[in-house]
Amino acid sequence: MTRLLRRRLAGDDRARDDRGMGLVMVIAVAAIMATLLIAGTAVALNSQQHGARTADWDAARAAAYAGVEEYRSRVTSDSTYWRYGNPAAPFTVLSGSAATVTMPPTENPALGLGPGGTWAEVQGSEGVARFRYEVDTSTYLRNGLIRVRSTGLVGQHTRSVVASITQEGFIKFLYWTDYEVSSLTVAQATCRNNNWDNTLNRLKYFYEGRNETQCPPIQFASRDIIDGPLYSNDHLRICGAQFNDVVFTMTTMNPKFVTPAGCGAPRFAVAGSPQTPDARVDLPPTNAEMKRETRYDLPIDVPNPGCLYTGPTSIRFTADGYMQVRSPWTKFTQVAGTGATSGRNDASRCGTPGTAPGQLGSPDGARVPVIEGSLAFVQDVPSSTTDVNYTAQTAANKQALCGASNESMNGIGYPVANEVAAIGTYGCTVGDVFVSGVLNGHTTVAAEKNVWVVDNLTYAEGDAILGLVGQSSVTVWHPVRAGNANLLPNHDRTIRAAILSVTGTFTVQNYEHGVPIGTLYVYGSIAQKYRGPVGTGYADGTQVSGYDKAYHYDARFQTISPPKFLKTTITTFLASQFAEVPAAFDADGNAR
């Protein structure tokens, strides 16, 4: 009995031991579950925090892009806004722009600096996303380029991007044309009288009902190679030409081009061409605003005045960074006042008027440096007696300054010996400029009348950039002798420039006369009111006279432009070439 009791007691002990082990297991499992719950909670919280950090990180970059867009909208609304920035901003200081920018008259919170400085809010973010930007305008006057470093801030995260800001313009295209007819055609009564829109006071486009028989269009020939983007406000006529980039046209007709009978199909490298552009591009009526860039009394609007020349002027660039300028009618090379009532001569920059050796009116002209970052504008001899460059256009003055009183000579060598040219071809008192040579620098040449390219016009090195802007025309000089035979030896012609004819055309003189000359190579861009012929030929591509075309785009014109180059009627700035860079500021506003 005692042994039985002991066995029961022993059994009870074992039972109690089993129950203890179960309790331990329950506690252990509970502990593990708690640990897992805590770990899971921590992971969830960490994931939420990580997600929040990732969202803030991404949003900071978006805020930086918003800053670029906000600056772009400001400079589009006010094209002079490029002058404004914080001169103490690190990016501005390092770029050398501190001396060329000032704080704007109206506060811009995006120009803040330091921990106590302001940030601009991203519209619609309720203050969660903010940005600052710094500007680099060090090369704007030379090539039209603005660089912006924009920093976005969201939460404790900042990110920075750098973008290029450039003006939209004709030089975005290798070939820009308003009308696909020549200016000579439009001048004829049959075309003009029957195809003029009297309400808009302009020629009708083909898709508006212009008669093709009365206003024959100029076509792209089978041997034409357009090696860059092309734009036309008119309907295109194409005889088998090759287009190596995108083609735009504002036509409302389908198909968007005409292929004449007997012609091969055009060759388009970009699928979908021709296509309709996002926005229409139009010419201003005049290049007169460029003349304003020679005024010395507008230090804010014209901080780097160019040179004003009067009457027929020749400019020959030399590879050492100089130019030889001859301009017999010029009296003052920079002016002041709305009517040019005052003037001065900056001899070292523009040359000295007069006929002594080395002066502008001498046979060899004046040797001066390229007008870096600005322009040379050639004007007609003024008719206003209050203009400082006025000279009475008497027969005696014309005889003395041009060599003839009847507009048959222009005083700087044209027409040349044995050349047959109608009286008035080279006007004695008009604002024509005759350009040639090898440019080493960054400049623009503009004329109140015509720009004549009298020989090859090239660059000394890859950084050079040239603009040519003629109010009436930009013409490749091609003189003829008696019987309309070529006066000069046949040779190719090369032009490197951004070319713009405001109311006329880019063309070849006497393109329809003589025998084929060679190939006209243009490296740059061409914009013109009317299509300008450069030669004649048969539908099969056989050249009869003038030049073959070989036009190649200068891709730099997507981001830069020649100094003071004429803009479209509506000034639009574009942002491009975005690149993310290390954040410029910490979240507390301190510069890194």
Short mmCIF file of N, CA and C in Angstrom, two decimals, residues 307-368:
data_model
loop_
_atom_site.label_atom_id
_atom_site.label_comp_id
_atom_site.label_asym_id
_atom_site.label_seq_id
_atom_site.Cartn_x
_atom_site.Cartn_y
_atom_site.Cartn_z
N CYS A 307 28.40 97.27 -84.33
CA CYS A 307 28.90 98.33 -85.20
C CYS A 307 27.91 98.61 -86.31
N LEU A 308 27.67 99.90 -86.57
CA LEU A 308 26.76 100.34 -87.62
C LEU A 308 27.58 100.89 -88.78
N TYR A 309 27.31 100.36 -89.96
CA TYR A 309 27.95 100.85 -91.17
C TYR A 309 26.87 101.36 -92.12
N THR A 310 27.22 102.36 -92.91
CA THR A 310 26.24 103.04 -93.76
C THR A 310 26.61 102.88 -95.23
N GLY A 311 25.61 102.55 -96.04
CA GLY A 311 25.83 102.38 -97.47
C GLY A 311 26.55 101.08 -97.77
N PRO A 312 26.83 100.82 -99.06
CA PRO A 312 27.49 99.57 -99.45
C PRO A 312 28.77 99.34 -98.64
N THR A 313 28.89 98.14 -98.10
CA THR A 313 29.99 97.81 -97.18
C THR A 313 30.50 96.41 -97.50
N SER A 314 31.79 96.25 -97.48
CA SER A 314 32.38 94.92 -97.67
C SER A 314 33.04 94.48 -96.36
N ILE A 315 32.86 93.20 -96.04
CA ILE A 315 33.47 92.61 -94.84
C ILE A 315 34.14 91.30 -95.25
N ARG A 316 35.44 91.25 -95.06
CA ARG A 316 36.17 90.02 -95.34
C ARG A 316 36.82 89.53 -94.05
N PHE A 317 36.41 88.36 -93.60
CA PHE A 317 36.95 87.79 -92.37
C PHE A 317 38.29 87.13 -92.64
N THR A 318 39.17 87.22 -91.65
CA THR A 318 40.47 86.56 -91.75
C THR A 318 40.62 85.58 -90.59
N ALA A 319 41.36 84.52 -90.82
CA ALA A 319 41.43 83.41 -89.88
C ALA A 319 42.06 83.77 -88.55
N ASP A 320 42.68 84.94 -88.46
CA ASP A 320 43.34 85.34 -87.20
C ASP A 320 42.40 86.10 -86.27
N GLY A 321 41.09 86.11 -86.58
CA GLY A 321 40.13 86.76 -85.69
C GLY A 321 39.86 88.21 -86.02
N TYR A 322 40.24 88.65 -87.21
CA TYR A 322 40.01 90.03 -87.64
C TYR A 322 39.09 90.05 -88.85
N MET A 323 38.72 91.27 -89.24
CA MET A 323 37.94 91.44 -90.47
C MET A 323 38.36 92.75 -91.12
N GLN A 324 38.36 92.73 -92.44
CA GLN A 324 38.69 93.92 -93.22
C GLN A 324 37.38 94.55 -93.67
N VAL A 325 37.12 95.80 -93.24
CA VAL A 325 35.84 96.44 -93.49
C VAL A 325 36.04 97.70 -94.34
N ARG A 326 35.26 97.78 -95.41
CA ARG A 326 35.30 98.97 -96.26
C ARG A 326 33.89 99.53 -96.34
N SER A 327 33.72 100.83 -95.99
CA SER A 327 32.39 101.42 -95.93
C SER A 327 32.50 102.94 -96.13
N PRO A 328 32.54 103.42 -97.39
CA PRO A 328 32.84 104.83 -97.68
C PRO A 328 31.82 105.84 -97.13
N TRP A 329 30.53 105.47 -97.02
CA TRP A 329 29.52 106.43 -96.59
C TRP A 329 29.45 106.59 -95.07
N THR A 330 30.07 105.71 -94.32
CA THR A 330 29.92 105.69 -92.86
C THR A 330 30.56 106.93 -92.22
N LYS A 331 29.81 107.53 -91.27
CA LYS A 331 30.32 108.66 -90.48
C LYS A 331 30.47 108.28 -89.01
N PHE A 332 29.48 107.57 -88.48
CA PHE A 332 29.51 107.14 -87.07
C PHE A 332 29.15 105.66 -87.00
N THR A 333 29.91 104.93 -86.22
CA THR A 333 29.73 103.48 -86.19
C THR A 333 28.87 103.00 -85.02
N GLN A 334 28.52 103.89 -84.11
CA GLN A 334 27.55 103.59 -83.05
C GLN A 334 26.71 104.84 -82.84
N VAL A 335 25.43 104.64 -82.50
CA VAL A 335 24.52 105.78 -82.45
C VAL A 335 23.72 105.78 -81.15
N ALA A 336 23.05 106.89 -80.90
CA ALA A 336 22.18 107.05 -79.72
C ALA A 336 20.93 107.80 -80.14
N GLY A 337 19.87 107.57 -79.39
CA GLY A 337 18.61 108.24 -79.69
C GLY A 337 17.77 107.45 -80.68
N THR A 338 16.45 107.66 -80.59
CA THR A 338 15.54 106.92 -81.46
C THR A 338 15.81 107.18 -82.93
N GLY A 339 16.13 108.38 -83.28
CA GLY A 339 16.41 108.71 -84.67
C GLY A 339 17.88 108.83 -84.99
N ALA A 340 18.73 108.17 -84.17
CA ALA A 340 20.18 108.23 -84.36
C ALA A 340 20.65 109.68 -84.43
N THR A 341 20.22 110.46 -83.47
CA THR A 341 20.56 111.89 -83.46
C THR A 341 21.94 112.18 -82.89
N SER A 342 22.54 111.19 -82.27
CA SER A 342 23.91 111.34 -81.76
C SER A 342 24.71 110.12 -82.20
N GLY A 343 26.02 110.29 -82.24
CA GLY A 343 26.86 109.18 -82.66
C GLY A 343 28.25 109.26 -82.08
N ARG A 344 28.94 108.13 -82.13
CA ARG A 344 30.33 108.08 -81.70
C ARG A 344 31.05 107.04 -82.55
N ASN A 345 32.37 107.09 -82.49
CA ASN A 345 33.17 106.12 -83.22
C ASN A 345 34.06 105.35 -82.26
N ASP A 346 33.85 104.06 -82.21
CA ASP A 346 34.70 103.17 -81.42
C ASP A 346 35.72 102.58 -82.38
N ALA A 347 36.83 103.29 -82.55
CA ALA A 347 37.80 102.95 -83.59
C ALA A 347 38.37 101.55 -83.43
N SER A 348 38.67 101.15 -82.20
CA SER A 348 39.29 99.85 -81.98
C SER A 348 38.32 98.70 -82.24
N ARG A 349 37.03 98.98 -82.16
CA ARG A 349 36.03 97.93 -82.34
C ARG A 349 35.45 97.92 -83.75
N CYS A 350 35.21 99.11 -84.31
CA CYS A 350 34.47 99.21 -85.57
C CYS A 350 35.25 99.84 -86.71
N GLY A 351 36.37 100.48 -86.42
CA GLY A 351 37.12 101.18 -87.45
C GLY A 351 36.82 102.66 -87.43
N THR A 352 37.66 103.43 -88.11
CA THR A 352 37.53 104.89 -88.14
C THR A 352 37.02 105.35 -89.50
N PRO A 353 35.93 106.13 -89.55
CA PRO A 353 35.47 106.68 -90.82
C PRO A 353 36.54 107.60 -91.42
N GLY A 354 36.51 107.70 -92.73
CA GLY A 354 37.48 108.55 -93.41
C GLY A 354 38.14 107.82 -94.56
N THR A 355 38.95 108.55 -95.32
CA THR A 355 39.57 107.99 -96.52
C THR A 355 41.07 107.80 -96.39
N ALA A 356 41.63 108.15 -95.24
CA ALA A 356 43.07 107.95 -95.05
C ALA A 356 43.38 106.46 -95.00
N PRO A 357 44.64 106.06 -95.28
CA PRO A 357 44.98 104.64 -95.23
C PRO A 357 44.59 104.01 -93.89
N GLY A 358 43.97 102.85 -93.96
CA GLY A 358 43.55 102.15 -92.76
C GLY A 358 42.20 102.56 -92.23
N GLN A 359 41.55 103.54 -92.89
CA GLN A 359 40.23 103.97 -92.47
C GLN A 359 39.15 103.32 -93.34
N LEU A 360 37.90 103.42 -92.89
CA LEU A 360 36.81 102.68 -93.51
C LEU A 360 36.59 103.06 -94.98
N GLY A 361 36.86 104.30 -95.35
CA GLY A 361 36.63 104.73 -96.73
C GLY A 361 37.82 104.56 -97.65
N SER A 362 38.92 104.03 -97.15
CA SER A 362 40.12 103.85 -97.98
C SER A 362 39.94 102.63 -98.89
N PRO A 363 40.76 102.50 -99.93
CA PRO A 363 40.62 101.37 -100.86
C PRO A 363 40.72 100.00 -100.19
N ASP A 364 41.54 99.90 -99.16
CA ASP A 364 41.69 98.61 -98.46
C ASP A 364 40.81 98.51 -97.22
N GLY A 365 40.17 99.61 -96.84
CA GLY A 365 39.32 99.58 -95.67
C GLY A 365 40.09 99.53 -94.37
N ALA A 366 39.38 99.21 -93.27
CA ALA A 366 39.98 99.17 -91.93
C ALA A 366 40.04 97.72 -91.43
N ARG A 367 41.12 97.42 -90.76
CA ARG A 367 41.29 96.09 -90.17
C ARG A 367 40.92 96.18 -88.68
N VAL A 368 39.86 95.47 -88.29
CA VAL A 368 39.38 95.51 -86.91
C VAL A 368 39.09 94.09 -86.44
#
